[in-house]
Structure formats: structure tokens, C-alpha cells
Coordinates of C-alpha atoms in Angstrom, one line a residue:
M1 CA 64.5 95.2 48.2
D2 CA 64.5 99.3 48.1
K3 CA 68.3 99.3 46.7
K4 CA 70.8 101.7 47.9
A5 CA 73.5 102.4 46.7
P6 CA 76.5 102.1 48.6
T7 CA 80.1 104.2 48.3
F8 CA 83.2 102.5 47.8
V9 CA 83.9 103.4 51.4
E10 CA 80.1 101.6 52.6
C11 CA 81.2 98.1 50.4
C12 CA 84.4 97.7 51.6
K13 CA 82.8 97.7 55.3
T14 CA 80.4 95.3 53.9
L15 CA 82.3 93.2 52.3
E16 CA 84.0 91.9 56.5
T17 CA 80.1 91.5 56.6
L18 CA 79.9 88.4 53.8
Q19 CA 82.9 86.5 54.5
P20 CA 81.0 84.4 55.9
V21 CA 79.6 84.1 52.5
F22 CA 82.2 84.6 50.7
E23 CA 83.6 81.5 52.5
K24 CA 82.2 79.0 50.2
I25 CA 83.5 81.6 47.1
N26 CA 85.1 78.4 45.9
D27 CA 82.5 75.9 46.7
W28 CA 79.4 74.5 44.3
T29 CA 76.9 75.5 48.1
F30 CA 77.7 78.8 47.4
A31 CA 74.4 81.4 49.4
V32 CA 73.6 83.3 46.6
F33 CA 70.4 84.5 46.6
D34 CA 72.3 85.8 50.3
L35 CA 74.7 87.0 49.3
N36 CA 72.0 89.4 46.8
R37 CA 70.1 90.5 50.8
L38 CA 72.9 90.5 52.3
S39 CA 74.4 93.1 49.6
N40 CA 70.9 94.7 49.8
G41 CA 70.8 93.9 46.7
Y42 CA 73.9 94.6 44.8
P43 CA 75.9 90.7 44.4
L44 CA 78.0 91.1 41.0
T45 CA 79.7 95.0 43.8
H46 CA 81.1 92.6 45.7
L47 CA 81.2 88.9 44.6
G48 CA 83.4 90.9 41.7
L49 CA 85.6 93.3 43.6
Q50 CA 86.1 89.5 46.4
L51 CA 86.8 87.8 43.6
F52 CA 89.3 90.6 41.9
R53 CA 91.1 90.3 45.5
N54 CA 90.8 86.7 45.5
H55 CA 92.6 86.7 42.3
K56 CA 94.9 88.6 42.8
L57 CA 94.2 91.0 39.9
I58 CA 94.2 94.2 41.3
E59 CA 97.3 94.2 42.5
R60 CA 98.3 92.6 39.1
L61 CA 97.1 94.0 37.1
A62 CA 97.2 97.6 39.1
I63 CA 93.8 98.1 39.4
Q64 CA 92.6 101.3 40.8
E65 CA 90.1 99.3 42.9
E66 CA 87.3 102.5 43.1
L67 CA 87.3 102.4 39.1
L68 CA 86.3 98.9 39.8
F69 CA 83.6 99.3 42.4
N70 CA 82.4 102.3 40.7
F71 CA 82.4 99.7 36.7
L72 CA 80.4 97.0 39.4
R73 CA 77.7 98.7 40.7
S74 CA 76.4 100.2 37.3
I75 CA 76.9 96.9 36.2
D76 CA 74.9 96.1 39.5
E77 CA 72.1 98.9 38.8
S78 CA 72.2 98.4 35.0
Y79 CA 70.2 94.7 34.4
L80 CA 66.7 95.7 34.9
D81 CA 64.3 93.6 37.5
V82 CA 62.8 90.9 35.3
P83 CA 62.4 87.1 36.8
Y84 CA 65.5 85.3 35.5
H85 CA 67.6 87.4 34.0
N86 CA 69.2 90.1 36.6
C87 CA 71.7 90.5 39.0
I88 CA 71.6 87.5 41.4
H89 CA 71.7 85.3 37.7
A90 CA 74.5 87.1 36.4
A91 CA 76.4 86.4 40.0
D92 CA 75.4 83.1 40.2
V93 CA 76.8 82.8 36.7
T94 CA 79.7 84.6 38.5
Q95 CA 80.6 82.4 41.1
T96 CA 79.7 79.5 38.5
L97 CA 83.1 80.0 36.7
N98 CA 84.7 80.3 39.3
F99 CA 84.7 77.4 41.1
L100 CA 84.6 75.9 37.6
L101 CA 88.3 78.0 37.2
V102 CA 89.7 76.6 40.1
Q103 CA 88.1 73.5 41.0
S104 CA 88.9 71.4 37.5
D105 CA 92.8 73.9 37.8
I106 CA 91.8 76.2 34.7
I107 CA 93.5 79.0 36.9
S108 CA 96.3 77.6 37.1
H109 CA 96.2 78.5 32.8
L110 CA 95.0 81.2 32.5
T111 CA 97.6 84.5 32.6
E112 CA 95.6 87.5 34.7
F113 CA 94.2 88.8 31.3
E114 CA 92.3 85.6 30.6
T115 CA 91.3 85.1 34.2
L116 CA 90.1 89.2 34.1
A117 CA 88.5 88.3 30.7
V118 CA 86.7 85.6 31.5
L119 CA 85.6 86.5 34.8
L120 CA 84.2 90.6 33.1
S121 CA 82.3 88.4 30.7
A122 CA 80.2 86.7 33.5
I123 CA 79.3 89.4 35.3
V124 CA 78.3 91.5 32.1
H125 CA 77.2 88.3 29.4
D126 CA 72.9 88.9 31.0
V127 CA 73.1 93.1 31.4
H128 CA 70.5 94.7 30.3
H129 CA 68.3 91.6 29.5
P130 CA 64.6 92.9 29.0
G131 CA 63.4 89.4 30.5
L132 CA 62.7 89.0 26.3
T133 CA 64.1 86.6 23.3
N134 CA 66.0 86.5 20.7
L135 CA 63.5 85.8 18.7
F136 CA 60.5 88.1 20.5
L137 CA 63.2 90.6 19.6
V138 CA 63.1 89.5 16.1
Q139 CA 60.0 88.9 15.0
T140 CA 59.2 92.9 16.7
Y141 CA 61.4 94.5 15.1
H142 CA 63.0 96.0 18.5
P143 CA 64.4 99.4 18.0
Y144 CA 67.5 96.7 19.4
A145 CA 67.0 93.2 16.6
V146 CA 66.9 96.4 14.2
L147 CA 70.5 97.7 15.2
Y148 CA 72.1 94.5 15.3
N149 CA 70.3 93.4 12.0
D150 CA 69.2 90.3 14.3
Q151 CA 72.4 89.3 15.0
S152 CA 72.6 87.6 18.3
V153 CA 70.3 90.4 19.3
L154 CA 70.8 90.5 23.1
E155 CA 74.3 89.4 22.7
N156 CA 75.8 92.5 21.7
H157 CA 73.4 94.4 23.2
H158 CA 74.6 92.7 26.4
C159 CA 78.9 93.8 25.2
S160 CA 77.9 97.1 23.9
E161 CA 76.0 98.6 27.7
A162 CA 79.1 97.2 29.0
F163 CA 81.7 98.5 27.0
R164 CA 79.2 101.6 27.2
M165 CA 79.6 101.8 30.9
L166 CA 83.7 100.7 30.9
L167 CA 84.3 103.4 28.5
Q168 CA 83.1 106.2 31.1
P169 CA 86.2 107.5 32.8
E170 CA 84.7 107.0 36.6
N171 CA 84.1 103.6 35.8
N172 CA 87.3 102.7 33.5
F173 CA 89.7 100.0 35.9
L174 CA 91.4 99.6 33.2
D175 CA 92.1 102.2 31.4
Q176 CA 96.1 101.7 32.8
L177 CA 96.3 99.0 30.8
P178 CA 98.9 99.2 27.1
E179 CA 96.4 98.9 24.1
T180 CA 97.2 96.2 22.8
R181 CA 96.4 94.8 27.2
K182 CA 93.6 96.7 26.8
R183 CA 92.1 95.6 22.9
E184 CA 93.0 91.3 23.9
V185 CA 90.5 91.6 27.5
R186 CA 88.3 93.7 24.8
D187 CA 88.3 91.1 22.1
L188 CA 88.4 87.6 24.8
V189 CA 85.0 89.2 26.6
V190 CA 83.4 89.8 22.8
Y191 CA 83.6 86.3 21.9
L192 CA 82.7 84.7 24.4
V193 CA 79.3 87.6 25.2
L194 CA 78.4 86.6 22.1
N195 CA 79.1 82.9 22.2
T196 CA 76.2 82.5 24.5
D197 CA 74.0 83.4 22.9
F198 CA 72.0 79.6 22.4
R199 CA 71.1 79.4 18.8
K200 CA 75.2 78.6 19.2
H201 CA 75.0 76.0 21.4
L202 CA 74.6 73.2 20.5
K203 CA 77.8 73.4 17.2
F204 CA 79.2 75.0 20.8
V205 CA 78.9 72.1 22.3
N206 CA 79.6 69.3 19.5
R207 CA 83.3 71.8 18.5
F208 CA 83.6 70.7 22.2
Q209 CA 83.8 67.0 22.3
D210 CA 86.0 66.7 19.0
L211 CA 88.2 69.1 20.5
F212 CA 87.9 67.8 24.5
F213 CA 86.5 64.7 24.9
D214 CA 88.9 61.8 25.7
K215 CA 92.1 64.0 24.7
K216 CA 94.7 65.9 25.8
I217 CA 94.4 69.6 26.2
D218 CA 97.1 71.9 24.4
W219 CA 98.1 75.1 26.1
N220 CA 100.5 76.5 23.8
D221 CA 97.4 77.0 21.7
Q222 CA 95.4 79.9 22.1
K223 CA 92.0 78.7 20.1
Q224 CA 92.1 76.3 21.9
R225 CA 92.2 78.2 25.2
K226 CA 89.9 80.4 24.4
Q227 CA 87.6 76.8 24.0
V228 CA 88.7 75.9 27.0
L229 CA 87.1 79.5 28.6
L230 CA 83.6 79.0 26.2
M231 CA 83.2 76.1 27.4
A232 CA 83.3 77.1 31.4
L233 CA 81.2 79.8 30.4
K234 CA 78.7 78.3 28.2
C235 CA 78.5 75.5 32.0
S236 CA 78.0 78.8 34.1
D237 CA 75.9 80.0 32.7
V238 CA 73.2 76.6 32.0
S239 CA 74.5 75.5 35.8
H240 CA 70.9 76.0 36.8
G241 CA 69.8 72.4 36.2
A242 CA 73.1 71.0 38.1
K243 CA 72.7 73.2 40.9
S244 CA 70.8 71.7 44.2
N245 CA 67.4 70.7 43.2
D246 CA 65.6 73.6 45.8
L247 CA 68.7 76.1 44.0
H248 CA 67.7 74.3 40.5
L249 CA 63.8 75.0 41.2
Q250 CA 64.0 78.5 42.1
W251 CA 65.8 79.2 39.0
T252 CA 62.6 77.2 37.4
N253 CA 60.1 79.3 38.5
R254 CA 61.6 82.1 37.7
I255 CA 62.8 81.3 34.5
S256 CA 59.2 79.8 34.5
D257 CA 58.2 83.0 34.8
E258 CA 59.7 85.1 32.8
F259 CA 58.8 82.9 30.0
F260 CA 55.9 83.0 31.0
R261 CA 55.4 87.0 31.0
Q262 CA 56.3 87.0 27.5
G263 CA 53.9 85.0 26.3
D264 CA 50.9 87.1 28.0
V265 CA 52.9 89.8 25.9
E266 CA 52.9 87.9 22.9
K267 CA 49.0 86.7 23.5
A268 CA 47.9 90.3 23.1
L269 CA 50.2 91.4 20.8
G270 CA 47.4 88.5 18.6
M271 CA 51.5 87.2 18.4
S272 CA 51.6 83.1 19.3
V273 CA 52.6 82.0 21.7
S274 CA 56.6 80.4 21.7
A275 CA 57.0 77.4 22.5
G276 CA 57.2 76.6 26.5
M277 CA 56.1 79.9 27.2
D278 CA 52.1 80.3 27.5
R279 CA 51.6 79.7 30.4
N280 CA 47.8 77.1 30.4
E281 CA 49.4 74.6 28.3
T282 CA 53.0 74.6 29.5
D283 CA 54.2 71.0 31.3
V284 CA 56.9 72.6 33.3
G285 CA 58.4 69.6 34.3
S286 CA 57.9 67.8 30.7
E287 CA 60.5 71.4 29.9
Q288 CA 63.2 70.8 32.7
Q289 CA 63.9 67.3 30.6
R290 CA 64.6 69.0 27.7
F291 CA 66.6 71.6 28.6
L292 CA 69.0 69.4 31.2
K293 CA 68.5 66.3 28.5
G294 CA 68.9 68.8 25.6
M295 CA 71.1 71.2 26.8
V296 CA 72.6 70.7 29.6
I297 CA 73.8 66.7 29.7
P298 CA 75.9 67.1 26.8
I299 CA 77.9 70.6 27.9
Y300 CA 78.9 68.4 31.8
S301 CA 79.5 65.0 30.1
I302 CA 82.2 67.1 27.7
L303 CA 82.9 69.2 31.6
V304 CA 83.4 65.5 33.5
N305 CA 85.0 63.8 30.7
Q306 CA 87.7 66.4 30.5
F307 CA 88.1 67.5 34.4
P308 CA 87.4 64.8 36.4
S309 CA 86.8 66.4 39.7
T310 CA 84.1 68.7 39.0
S311 CA 81.8 65.6 39.0
I312 CA 80.0 67.0 41.4
C313 CA 78.2 69.0 39.2
F314 CA 77.3 66.6 36.7
D315 CA 75.5 63.8 39.7
Q316 CA 73.5 66.9 40.8
L317 CA 72.6 67.4 37.4
Q318 CA 71.7 63.8 37.3
H319 CA 70.0 64.1 40.6
N320 CA 67.5 66.3 38.9
L321 CA 66.8 65.1 35.9
V322 CA 65.5 62.5 38.1
Y323 CA 62.7 64.3 39.2
W324 CA 61.9 65.6 37.0
S325 CA 61.0 62.0 35.8
S326 CA 59.3 61.4 38.5
P327 CA 55.7 61.6 40.3
S328 CA 55.8 63.5 42.8
S329 CA 57.5 66.8 40.8
S330 CA 53.8 66.9 39.0
S331 CA 52.8 69.7 41.7
S332 CA 55.8 71.6 40.5
S333 CA 55.6 71.2 36.9
S334 CA 52.6 74.3 37.1
P335 CA 53.4 77.7 36.3
P336 CA 54.1 80.1 39.2
D337 CA 52.8 83.3 40.3
S338 CA 53.3 86.1 37.6
S339 CA 54.3 88.0 40.4
T340 CA 57.8 85.7 41.7
P341 CA 60.1 88.7 43.2
N342 CA 63.7 88.8 43.0

């Protein structure tokens, strides 16, 4: 796709033409790849503006919309051209988060600052992702790993990049907020993004289980409020496993491609190839079953238990698990071509 950076005026006009797509902005079946195509490769810019308008954040927080546009465009352009962790994935996670907030009615319990922070977290959560894992960066002494002392390397980098861009005067749509509110938003964004680190996933699933399974949320408890938002963000980050089978397969091909590219690099460097990243040995269907059973089903079970109105997610998740368990899925388990387009 030949990407031409839109101006603010052009973006506003495109938003009008995108309204048929945005009619499903609160639906589980949102067409994120159509959004990417129709926005000429700027899905976050257009989705972000539409969501900020829908949740009335621009009026409620006196946001200068053109500064918000500048920031979102900068974020879109800072996502790299990798198969999976790109701006389309970020848009998918952001729209999915919006669905979960609305469908569960979590949104009615949030302040405007919490709504802003959790949407912003989804938008930036993988910005400038190089398509390599934390473990690879640590093992190769990558500059990011050295800078962040091997701790949640990518997540620290995403946060740092996001706020570096936000603090540029032409992008700083939060500059008008009182300092205490800016700090509140920053603290929550940092907390949420840093805890998208998959090495922390099972720890948080266990925490969510203790806090929320068959228990009523205390919305007056600030710690519980943060955990609800983190659970929604983490569910959104692994949501392709619970999307329609065609979307799930597209995302599976993309993440497999990204993993196999890392495996190729590891071979070239004489390293041991990471589990699930050898394109000649990996069975994609088996990997997806492990992913769904180990990472997705546990956290979605807690989500649906607490918010039954989100059950559509779990129903589709079970359907995808059955798909990978059937012999007929073997034809979809072959390694994707490394030229998978964005």
C-alpha cells in the first residue's frame, strides 16, 4: 500500500466516507482490514478520532482535535511494517477494547480520564514493535534490552516512544489538562502497557480469577478498577483467538510469519530457534491449540463469568478451538509465505 500522510482536513473528510464501517464500531464483527484499506494505511488515526468523538472526550476534556490528529498520525507512522505487530493489530486491539467496554457496560463506571487512558493504552501498546520477542532482544543484547535492563523490554519501549511523541508540542493534545490529571493519565497508561508483557500473563490471570470470578466488582476500589481495565486490555490483545474463524486465520498467518522470520534470524546467528518459530518444524495448528487453551480461554472465562453480555467472544473462541482440533485444519497449519502483506 502506497501510504500518503493525510492532512487533518483530509482525515475529517475520510471519516465521513468511513461511517458505513464505523456503524459496527461497537460490534465484535468489526472489519478492521477494511478500515486499514479505506484509510490508506492510517487505521489508528481514523479509528482514534472516531472513538474520541463517540465517547465525547474531545468536548469533555477540551481537547484540540487537530493536536489529537497529529498524535494519532505520528503513532500510525511509528508502527513498523512487520506482519503482525503493526498498526492494523493496534487498531484491532483498540476497537476490541471499545467493544468490551461498551458491551460489558464497564464504560458507565469510568471517569473520562480512565476512558482516555485505557483507549490510549490500546492505541500505543505495541508502537514501534520490531517484530521480535523480548527474549530475542535480551539474548542478543539489543540496545533496547540494555537500556531497560532486560525487564519488559518491548513494553518499556512502547511506553517511552508513545510519550516521547505525545510531548512534542504539535502532538500534545493533553497539554491543557491540570498537571494532576496529566499525571493520572500517564500513570495509568504506563501501568496498563507495561503489564501487557506476556511473561506476566498467567500471574494476572490468577489475580483476575481471585478478584473477579463469581465475585461482585467494587467500583469504589481503585485497585479493582485498574484490574478491570487491565483485564479488558489483555483480553483485547489476545482477541484474534475469539474472532470469526476467517479473521482468526488471517491473524494466525501473520503471527506465524513474524515468528518464523525471527526463527530464520536465530538460525542465521547460530542461536537455538525459539519454540514455535522454526518454519520447517512448527505445527501451526498445535501451536494455536496451546495458545487458545493456555492464554486465551482462561482469561476469557473470567471475563464472561463477570460480564455475561460478552459471551459472543467465548462462543467463537470455542469454535476456533474445535477448528484446530479437527483433522481438516491440517491444510491451514502449513507455514505461511514470508511475504505476507500488511
